PDB file of C-alpha atoms in Angstrom:
ATOM      1  CA  MET Z   1     -13.880  13.370 -93.992  1.00  0.00           C
ATOM      2  CA  CYS Z   2     -16.352  12.355 -96.673  1.00  0.00           C
ATOM      3  CA  PRO Z   3     -19.860  11.714 -95.181  1.00  0.00           C
ATOM      4  CA  VAL Z   4     -20.236   8.522 -97.228  1.00  0.00           C
ATOM      5  CA  LEU Z   5     -17.063   7.052 -95.726  1.00  0.00           C
ATOM      6  CA  PHE Z   6     -18.220   8.004 -92.238  1.00  0.00           C
ATOM      7  CA  LEU Z   7     -21.547   6.208 -92.736  1.00  0.00           C
ATOM      8  CA  GLN Z   8     -19.822   3.114 -94.077  1.00  0.00           C
ATOM      9  CA  HIS Z   9     -17.456   3.088 -91.104  1.00  0.00           C
ATOM     10  CA  SER Z  10     -20.391   3.410 -88.697  1.00  0.00           C
ATOM     11  CA  SER Z  11     -22.273   0.479 -90.255  1.00  0.00           C
ATOM     12  CA  ILE Z  12     -19.151  -1.697 -90.080  1.00  0.00           C
ATOM     13  CA  GLU Z  13     -18.835  -0.992 -86.345  1.00  0.00           C
ATOM     14  CA  GLU Z  14     -22.455  -1.982 -85.739  1.00  0.00           C
ATOM     15  CA  ARG Z  15     -22.166  -5.170 -87.788  1.00  0.00           C
ATOM     16  CA  ASP Z  16     -18.945  -6.258 -86.062  1.00  0.00           C
ATOM     17  CA  HIS Z  17     -20.246  -5.733 -82.522  1.00  0.00           C
ATOM     18  CA  LEU Z  18     -18.864  -8.446 -80.245  1.00  0.00           C
ATOM     19  CA  GLN Z  19     -21.410 -10.544 -78.376  1.00  0.00           C
ATOM     20  CA  VAL Z  20     -20.509 -12.564 -75.289  1.00  0.00           C
ATOM     21  CA  PHE Z  21     -22.778 -15.303 -73.945  1.00  0.00           C
ATOM     22  CA  LEU Z  22     -22.545 -16.896 -70.505  1.00  0.00           C
ATOM     23  CA  ARG Z  23     -23.743 -20.387 -69.643  1.00  0.00           C
ATOM     24  CA  ILE Z  24     -23.979 -21.194 -65.954  1.00  0.00           C
ATOM     25  CA  ARG Z  25     -23.719 -24.917 -65.379  1.00  0.00           C
ATOM     26  CA  PRO Z  26     -25.491 -26.689 -62.529  1.00  0.00           C
ATOM     27  CA  PHE Z  27     -23.482 -27.700 -59.470  1.00  0.00           C
ATOM     28  CA  THR Z  28     -22.264 -31.281 -59.561  1.00  0.00           C
ATOM     29  CA  SER Z  29     -23.299 -33.652 -56.778  1.00  0.00           C
ATOM     30  CA  ALA Z  30     -19.710 -33.532 -55.467  1.00  0.00           C
ATOM     31  CA  GLU Z  31     -19.822 -29.726 -55.266  1.00  0.00           C
ATOM     32  CA  ARG Z  32     -23.158 -29.842 -53.444  1.00  0.00           C
ATOM     33  CA  SER Z  33     -21.921 -32.461 -50.961  1.00  0.00           C
ATOM     34  CA  ASN Z  34     -18.712 -30.467 -50.297  1.00  0.00           C
ATOM     35  CA  GLY Z  35     -20.847 -27.556 -49.121  1.00  0.00           C
ATOM     36  CA  GLU Z  36     -20.083 -25.242 -52.008  1.00  0.00           C
ATOM     37  CA  SER Z  37     -21.934 -21.949 -51.742  1.00  0.00           C
ATOM     38  CA  LEU Z  38     -24.942 -22.439 -54.010  1.00  0.00           C
ATOM     39  CA  ASP Z  39     -25.793 -18.749 -54.019  1.00  0.00           C
ATOM     40  CA  CYS Z  40     -22.429 -17.474 -55.287  1.00  0.00           C
ATOM     41  CA  VAL Z  41     -23.910 -16.754 -58.753  1.00  0.00           C
ATOM     42  CA  SER Z  42     -27.226 -14.953 -59.112  1.00  0.00           C
ATOM     43  CA  ILE Z  43     -28.904 -14.233 -62.435  1.00  0.00           C
ATOM     44  CA  GLU Z  44     -30.365 -10.745 -62.063  1.00  0.00           C
ATOM     45  CA  SER Z  45     -31.739 -10.338 -65.588  1.00  0.00           C
ATOM     46  CA  PRO Z  46     -31.411 -12.069 -68.977  1.00  0.00           C
ATOM     47  CA  ASP Z  47     -28.070 -10.303 -69.483  1.00  0.00           C
ATOM     48  CA  THR Z  48     -26.697  -9.651 -65.973  1.00  0.00           C
ATOM     49  CA  VAL Z  49     -25.199 -11.820 -63.224  1.00  0.00           C
ATOM     50  CA  LEU Z  50     -24.049 -11.026 -59.699  1.00  0.00           C
ATOM     51  CA  LEU Z  51     -21.064 -12.968 -58.345  1.00  0.00           C
ATOM     52  CA  LYS Z  52     -20.775 -13.124 -54.559  1.00  0.00           C
ATOM     53  CA  PRO Z  53     -17.645 -14.258 -52.720  1.00  0.00           C
ATOM     54  CA  PRO Z  54     -17.927 -17.667 -51.044  1.00  0.00           C
ATOM     55  CA  CYS Z  55     -18.400 -17.738 -47.273  1.00  0.00           C
ATOM     56  CA  SER Z  56     -14.966 -19.331 -46.900  1.00  0.00           C
ATOM     57  CA  THR Z  57     -13.086 -16.272 -48.247  1.00  0.00           C
ATOM     58  CA  ASP Z  58     -10.790 -14.147 -46.117  1.00  0.00           C
ATOM     59  CA  LYS Z  59     -13.023 -11.918 -43.975  1.00  0.00           C
ATOM     60  CA  SER Z  60     -10.469  -9.083 -44.108  1.00  0.00           C
ATOM     61  CA  LEU Z  61     -11.173  -8.675 -47.832  1.00  0.00           C
ATOM     62  CA  PRO Z  62     -14.214  -6.749 -49.057  1.00  0.00           C
ATOM     63  CA  GLN Z  63     -17.262  -9.030 -49.199  1.00  0.00           C
ATOM     64  CA  THR Z  64     -19.154  -7.166 -51.910  1.00  0.00           C
ATOM     65  CA  GLY Z  65     -20.566  -8.828 -54.993  1.00  0.00           C
ATOM     66  CA  GLN Z  66     -19.511  -7.988 -58.522  1.00  0.00           C
ATOM     67  CA  ARG Z  67     -22.001  -7.446 -61.331  1.00  0.00           C
ATOM     68  CA  PHE Z  68     -21.214  -8.484 -64.908  1.00  0.00           C
ATOM     69  CA  GLN Z  69     -23.206  -7.880 -68.072  1.00  0.00           C
ATOM     70  CA  PHE Z  70     -23.275 -10.144 -71.148  1.00  0.00           C
ATOM     71  CA  SER Z  71     -25.215 -10.334 -74.396  1.00  0.00           C
ATOM     72  CA  GLN Z  72     -27.247 -13.209 -72.909  1.00  0.00           C
ATOM     73  CA  VAL Z  73     -27.053 -15.353 -69.765  1.00  0.00           C
ATOM     74  CA  TYR Z  74     -28.201 -18.983 -69.774  1.00  0.00           C
ATOM     75  CA  GLY Z  75     -28.891 -20.502 -66.371  1.00  0.00           C
ATOM     76  CA  PRO Z  76     -28.553 -24.057 -65.146  1.00  0.00           C
TER      77      PRO Z  76
END
């Protein structure tokens, strides 16, 4: 493979990198009054969130949180 073509291919990959942004909206008054779990989403860093299962989920299922990473996270 020609080195020039390899460098061009590499720069195209960097330029076309996909970015994903997450916006977390505030709970509505109806959600708050229904007793929705307000701590189900935690912003751990500017690009990472932790999702925890609601208290009302089936207790036989694993109750661990799941961590997701984005380009940027915007809180409520």
